[in-house]
mmCIF file of C-alpha atoms in Angstrom:
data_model
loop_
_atom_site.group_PDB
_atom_site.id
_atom_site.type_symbol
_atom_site.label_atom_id
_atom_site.label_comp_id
_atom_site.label_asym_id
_atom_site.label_seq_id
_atom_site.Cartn_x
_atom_site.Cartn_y
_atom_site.Cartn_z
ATOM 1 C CA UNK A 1 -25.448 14.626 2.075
ATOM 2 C CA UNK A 2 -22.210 16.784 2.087
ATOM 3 C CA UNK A 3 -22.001 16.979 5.278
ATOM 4 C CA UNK A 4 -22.690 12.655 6.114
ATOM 5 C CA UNK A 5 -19.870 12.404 2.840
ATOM 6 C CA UNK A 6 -17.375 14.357 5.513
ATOM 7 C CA UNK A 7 -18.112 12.448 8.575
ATOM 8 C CA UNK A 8 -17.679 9.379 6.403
ATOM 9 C CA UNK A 9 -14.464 10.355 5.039
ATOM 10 C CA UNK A 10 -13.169 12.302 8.600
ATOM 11 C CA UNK A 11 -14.064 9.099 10.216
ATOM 12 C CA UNK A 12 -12.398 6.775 7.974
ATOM 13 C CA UNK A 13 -9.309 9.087 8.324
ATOM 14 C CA UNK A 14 -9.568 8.463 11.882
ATOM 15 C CA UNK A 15 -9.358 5.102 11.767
ATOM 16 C CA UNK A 16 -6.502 5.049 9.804
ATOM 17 C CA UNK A 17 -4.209 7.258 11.794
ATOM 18 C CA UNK A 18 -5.515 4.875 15.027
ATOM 19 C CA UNK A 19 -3.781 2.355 13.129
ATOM 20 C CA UNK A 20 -0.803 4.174 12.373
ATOM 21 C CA UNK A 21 -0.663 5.614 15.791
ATOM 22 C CA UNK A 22 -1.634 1.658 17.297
ATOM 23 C CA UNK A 23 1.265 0.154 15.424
ATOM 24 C CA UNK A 24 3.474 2.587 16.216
ATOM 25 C CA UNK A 25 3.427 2.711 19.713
ATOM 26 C CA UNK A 26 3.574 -1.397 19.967
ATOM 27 C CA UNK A 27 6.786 -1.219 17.755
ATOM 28 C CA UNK A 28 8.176 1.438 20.153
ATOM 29 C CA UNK A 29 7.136 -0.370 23.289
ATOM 30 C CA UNK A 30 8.899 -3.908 22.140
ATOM 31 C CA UNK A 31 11.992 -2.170 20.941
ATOM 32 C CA UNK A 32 12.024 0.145 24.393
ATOM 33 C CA UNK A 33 11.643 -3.580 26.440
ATOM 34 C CA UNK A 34 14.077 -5.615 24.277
ATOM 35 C CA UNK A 35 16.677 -2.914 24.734
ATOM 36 C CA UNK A 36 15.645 -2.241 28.659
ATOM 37 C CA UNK A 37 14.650 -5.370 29.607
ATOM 38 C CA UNK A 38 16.060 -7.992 27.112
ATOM 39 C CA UNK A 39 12.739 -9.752 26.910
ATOM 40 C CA UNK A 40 10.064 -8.776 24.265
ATOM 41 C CA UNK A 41 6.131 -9.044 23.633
ATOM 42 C CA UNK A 42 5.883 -11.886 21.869
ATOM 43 C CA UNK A 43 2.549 -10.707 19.856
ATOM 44 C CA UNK A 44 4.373 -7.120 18.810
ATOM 45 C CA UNK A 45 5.640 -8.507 15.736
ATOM 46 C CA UNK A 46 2.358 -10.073 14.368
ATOM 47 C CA UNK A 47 -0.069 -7.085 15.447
ATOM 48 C CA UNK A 48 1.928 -4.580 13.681
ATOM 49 C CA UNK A 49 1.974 -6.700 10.525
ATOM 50 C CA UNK A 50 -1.879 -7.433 11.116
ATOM 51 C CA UNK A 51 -2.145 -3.214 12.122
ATOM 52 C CA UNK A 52 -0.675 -2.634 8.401
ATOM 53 C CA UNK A 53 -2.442 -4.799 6.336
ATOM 54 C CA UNK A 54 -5.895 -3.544 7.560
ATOM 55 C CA UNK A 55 -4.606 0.202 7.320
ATOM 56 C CA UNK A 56 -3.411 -0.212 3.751
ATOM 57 C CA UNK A 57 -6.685 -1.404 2.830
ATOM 58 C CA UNK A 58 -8.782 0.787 5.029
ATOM 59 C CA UNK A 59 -6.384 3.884 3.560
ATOM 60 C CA UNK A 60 -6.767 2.769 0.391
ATOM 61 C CA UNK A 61 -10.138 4.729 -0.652
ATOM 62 C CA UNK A 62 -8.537 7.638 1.262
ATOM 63 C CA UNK A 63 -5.686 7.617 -1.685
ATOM 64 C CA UNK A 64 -8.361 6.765 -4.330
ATOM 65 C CA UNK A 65 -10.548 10.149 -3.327
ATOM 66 C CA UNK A 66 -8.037 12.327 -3.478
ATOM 67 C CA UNK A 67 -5.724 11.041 -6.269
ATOM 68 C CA UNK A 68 -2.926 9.065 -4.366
ATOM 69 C CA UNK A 69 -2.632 6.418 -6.355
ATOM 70 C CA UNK A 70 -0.375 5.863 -9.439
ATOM 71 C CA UNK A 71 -1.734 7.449 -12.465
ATOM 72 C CA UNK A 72 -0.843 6.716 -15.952
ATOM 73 C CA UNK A 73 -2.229 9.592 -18.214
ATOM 74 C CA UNK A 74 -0.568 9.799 -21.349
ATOM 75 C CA UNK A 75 -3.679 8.759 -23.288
ATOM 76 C CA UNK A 76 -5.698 10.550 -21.654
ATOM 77 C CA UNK A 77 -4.108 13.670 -22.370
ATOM 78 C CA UNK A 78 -3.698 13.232 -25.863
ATOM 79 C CA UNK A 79 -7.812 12.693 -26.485
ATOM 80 C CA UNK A 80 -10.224 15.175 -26.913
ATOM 81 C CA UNK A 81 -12.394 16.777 -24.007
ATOM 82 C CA UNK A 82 -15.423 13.845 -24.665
ATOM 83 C CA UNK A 83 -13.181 11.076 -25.741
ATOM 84 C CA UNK A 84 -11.681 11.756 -21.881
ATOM 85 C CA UNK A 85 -14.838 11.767 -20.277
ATOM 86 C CA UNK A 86 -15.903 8.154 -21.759
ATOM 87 C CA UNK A 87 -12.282 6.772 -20.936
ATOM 88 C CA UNK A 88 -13.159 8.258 -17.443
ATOM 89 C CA UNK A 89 -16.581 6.552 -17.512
ATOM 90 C CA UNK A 90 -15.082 3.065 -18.553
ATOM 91 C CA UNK A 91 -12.413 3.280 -15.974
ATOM 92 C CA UNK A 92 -14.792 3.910 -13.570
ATOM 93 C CA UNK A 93 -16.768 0.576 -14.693
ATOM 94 C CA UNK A 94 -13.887 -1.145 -14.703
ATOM 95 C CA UNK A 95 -12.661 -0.076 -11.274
ATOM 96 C CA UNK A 96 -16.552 -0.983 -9.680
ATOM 97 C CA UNK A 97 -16.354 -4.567 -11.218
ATOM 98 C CA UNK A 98 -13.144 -5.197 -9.813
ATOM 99 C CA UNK A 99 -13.489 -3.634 -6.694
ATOM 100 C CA UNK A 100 -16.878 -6.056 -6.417
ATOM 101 C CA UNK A 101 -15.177 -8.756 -7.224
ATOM 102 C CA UNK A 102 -12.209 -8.244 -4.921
ATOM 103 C CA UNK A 103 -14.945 -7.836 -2.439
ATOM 104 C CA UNK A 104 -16.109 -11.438 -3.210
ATOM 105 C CA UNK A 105 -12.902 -12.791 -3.318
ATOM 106 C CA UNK A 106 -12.179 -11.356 0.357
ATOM 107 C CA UNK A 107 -15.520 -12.966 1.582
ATOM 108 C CA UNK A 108 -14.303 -16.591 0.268
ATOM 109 C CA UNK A 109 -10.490 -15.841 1.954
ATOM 110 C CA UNK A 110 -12.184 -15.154 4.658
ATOM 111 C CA UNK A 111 -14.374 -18.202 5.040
ATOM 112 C CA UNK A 112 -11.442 -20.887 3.985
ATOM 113 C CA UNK A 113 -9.414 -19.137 7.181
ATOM 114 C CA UNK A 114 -11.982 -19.087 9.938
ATOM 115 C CA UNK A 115 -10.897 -21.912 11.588
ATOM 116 C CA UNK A 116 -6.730 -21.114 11.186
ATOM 117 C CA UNK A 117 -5.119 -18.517 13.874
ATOM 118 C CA UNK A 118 -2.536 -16.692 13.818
ATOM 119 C CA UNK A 119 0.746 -17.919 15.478
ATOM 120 C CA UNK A 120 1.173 -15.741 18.465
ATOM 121 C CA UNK A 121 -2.334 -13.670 18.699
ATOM 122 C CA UNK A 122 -4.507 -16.830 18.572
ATOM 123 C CA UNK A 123 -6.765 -15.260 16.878
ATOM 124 C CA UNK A 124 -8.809 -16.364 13.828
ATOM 125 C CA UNK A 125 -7.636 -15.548 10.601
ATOM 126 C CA UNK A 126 -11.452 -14.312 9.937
ATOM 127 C CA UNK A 127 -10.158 -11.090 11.159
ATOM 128 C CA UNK A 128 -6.957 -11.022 9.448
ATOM 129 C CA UNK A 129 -8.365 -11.686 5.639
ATOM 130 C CA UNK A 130 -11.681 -9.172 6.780
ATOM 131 C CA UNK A 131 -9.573 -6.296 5.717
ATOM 132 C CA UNK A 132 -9.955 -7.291 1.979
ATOM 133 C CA UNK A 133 -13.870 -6.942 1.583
ATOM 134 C CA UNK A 134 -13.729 -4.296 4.188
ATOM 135 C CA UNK A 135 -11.007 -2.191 2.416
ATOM 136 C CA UNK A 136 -12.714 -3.197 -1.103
ATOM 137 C CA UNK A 137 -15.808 -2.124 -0.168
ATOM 138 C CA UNK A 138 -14.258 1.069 1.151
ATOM 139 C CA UNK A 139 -13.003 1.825 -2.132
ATOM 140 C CA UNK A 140 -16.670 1.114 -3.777
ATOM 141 C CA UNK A 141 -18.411 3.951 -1.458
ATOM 142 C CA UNK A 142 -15.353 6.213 -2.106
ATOM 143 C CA UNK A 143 -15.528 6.074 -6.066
ATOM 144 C CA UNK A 144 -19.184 6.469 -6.082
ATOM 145 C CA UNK A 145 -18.878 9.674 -3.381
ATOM 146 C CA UNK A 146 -16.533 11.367 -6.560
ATOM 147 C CA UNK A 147 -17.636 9.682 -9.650
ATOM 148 C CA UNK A 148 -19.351 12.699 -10.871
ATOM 149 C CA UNK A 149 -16.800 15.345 -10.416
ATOM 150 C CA UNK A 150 -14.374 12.920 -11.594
ATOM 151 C CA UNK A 151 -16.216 11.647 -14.840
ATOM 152 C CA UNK A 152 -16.873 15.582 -15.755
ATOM 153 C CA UNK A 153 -14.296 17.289 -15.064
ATOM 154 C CA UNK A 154 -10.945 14.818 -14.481
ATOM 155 C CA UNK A 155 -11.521 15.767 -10.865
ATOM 156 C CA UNK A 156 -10.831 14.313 -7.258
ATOM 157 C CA UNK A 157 -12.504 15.792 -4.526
ATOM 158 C CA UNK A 158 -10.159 17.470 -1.884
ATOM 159 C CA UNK A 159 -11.709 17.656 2.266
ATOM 160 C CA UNK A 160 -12.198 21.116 1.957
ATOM 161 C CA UNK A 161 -14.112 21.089 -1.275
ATOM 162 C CA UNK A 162 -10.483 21.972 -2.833
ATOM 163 C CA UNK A 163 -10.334 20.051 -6.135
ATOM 164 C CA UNK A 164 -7.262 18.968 -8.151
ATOM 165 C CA UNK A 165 -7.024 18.283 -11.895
ATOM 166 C CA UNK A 166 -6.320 14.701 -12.495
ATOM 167 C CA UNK A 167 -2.794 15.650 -14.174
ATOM 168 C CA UNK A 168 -2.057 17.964 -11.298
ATOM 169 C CA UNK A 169 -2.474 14.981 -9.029
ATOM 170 C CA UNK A 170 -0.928 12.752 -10.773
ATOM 171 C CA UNK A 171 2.290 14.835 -11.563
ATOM 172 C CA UNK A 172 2.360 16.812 -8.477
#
């Protein structure tokens, strides 16, 4: 299981620095013709915004598993040892339910915008608004591969097996 959790989190890392690494080189390219040629892709523009929106969404259970996001734990620290472990527990519930429901609400963006397309790309919004229940649902498998670490111990699992207290990651 360890080892299927690292291939799933490897290749979601990979996918994410494709994007980067995608994005970045059409930005480079039109800005390298526009200055050399005085004539640029017309499409650069909208598949680097298109390139970003799916990475921060595809990234996003990335930042959740190891702590990335913004954490606000003042009352958290101030409770005692089980008191944090049930706050942990109902953030965790509250995280799932939202995360499902952002999943849903992706699914219905997506089906109002099949038939629009994008100004230069032609291509079907479909693919543009997929990112939400994709990303969303990213998140779900993510929280569930650290949940228990994370509900015992105020823990976030690191690649290596490395793990950071939730403070430390959230200060540091």
């Amino acid at each position: 299981m360890r080892r299927l959790e690292r291939l799933f989190v490897a290749l979601n890392g990979a996918v994410v620095i494709a994007m980067l690494s995608s994005m970045a080189l059409i930005v480079g390219a039109n800005v390298a013709l526009r200055y050399t040629t005085n004539h640029s892709l017309p499409w650069a523009d909208e598949a680097a915004r298109y390139l970003m929106i799916w990475m921060t969404f595809v990234g996003a259970g990335l930042a959740l598993r190891w702590g990335g996001h913004v954490a606000i734990t003042n009352l958290h620290d101030v409770l005692s040892t089980r008191s944090q472990q049930i706050l942990r527990v109902v953030i965790v519930l509250i995280l799932l339910i939202f995360f499902a429901f952002m999943v849903h609400v992706g699914l219905q963006y997506m089906d109002r915008a099949r038939f629009q397309k994008t100004p230069a790309m032609r291509l079907s919004f479909l693919y543009v608004y997929a990112a939400m229940p994709v990303g969303f649902s990213l998140l779900i498998v993510h929280l569930l591969l650290i949940v228990g670490p994370f509900i015992r111990a105020g823990q976030y699992k690191q690649e290596e097996g490395d793990v950071n207290a939730i403070s430390g990651a959230a200060n540091g």
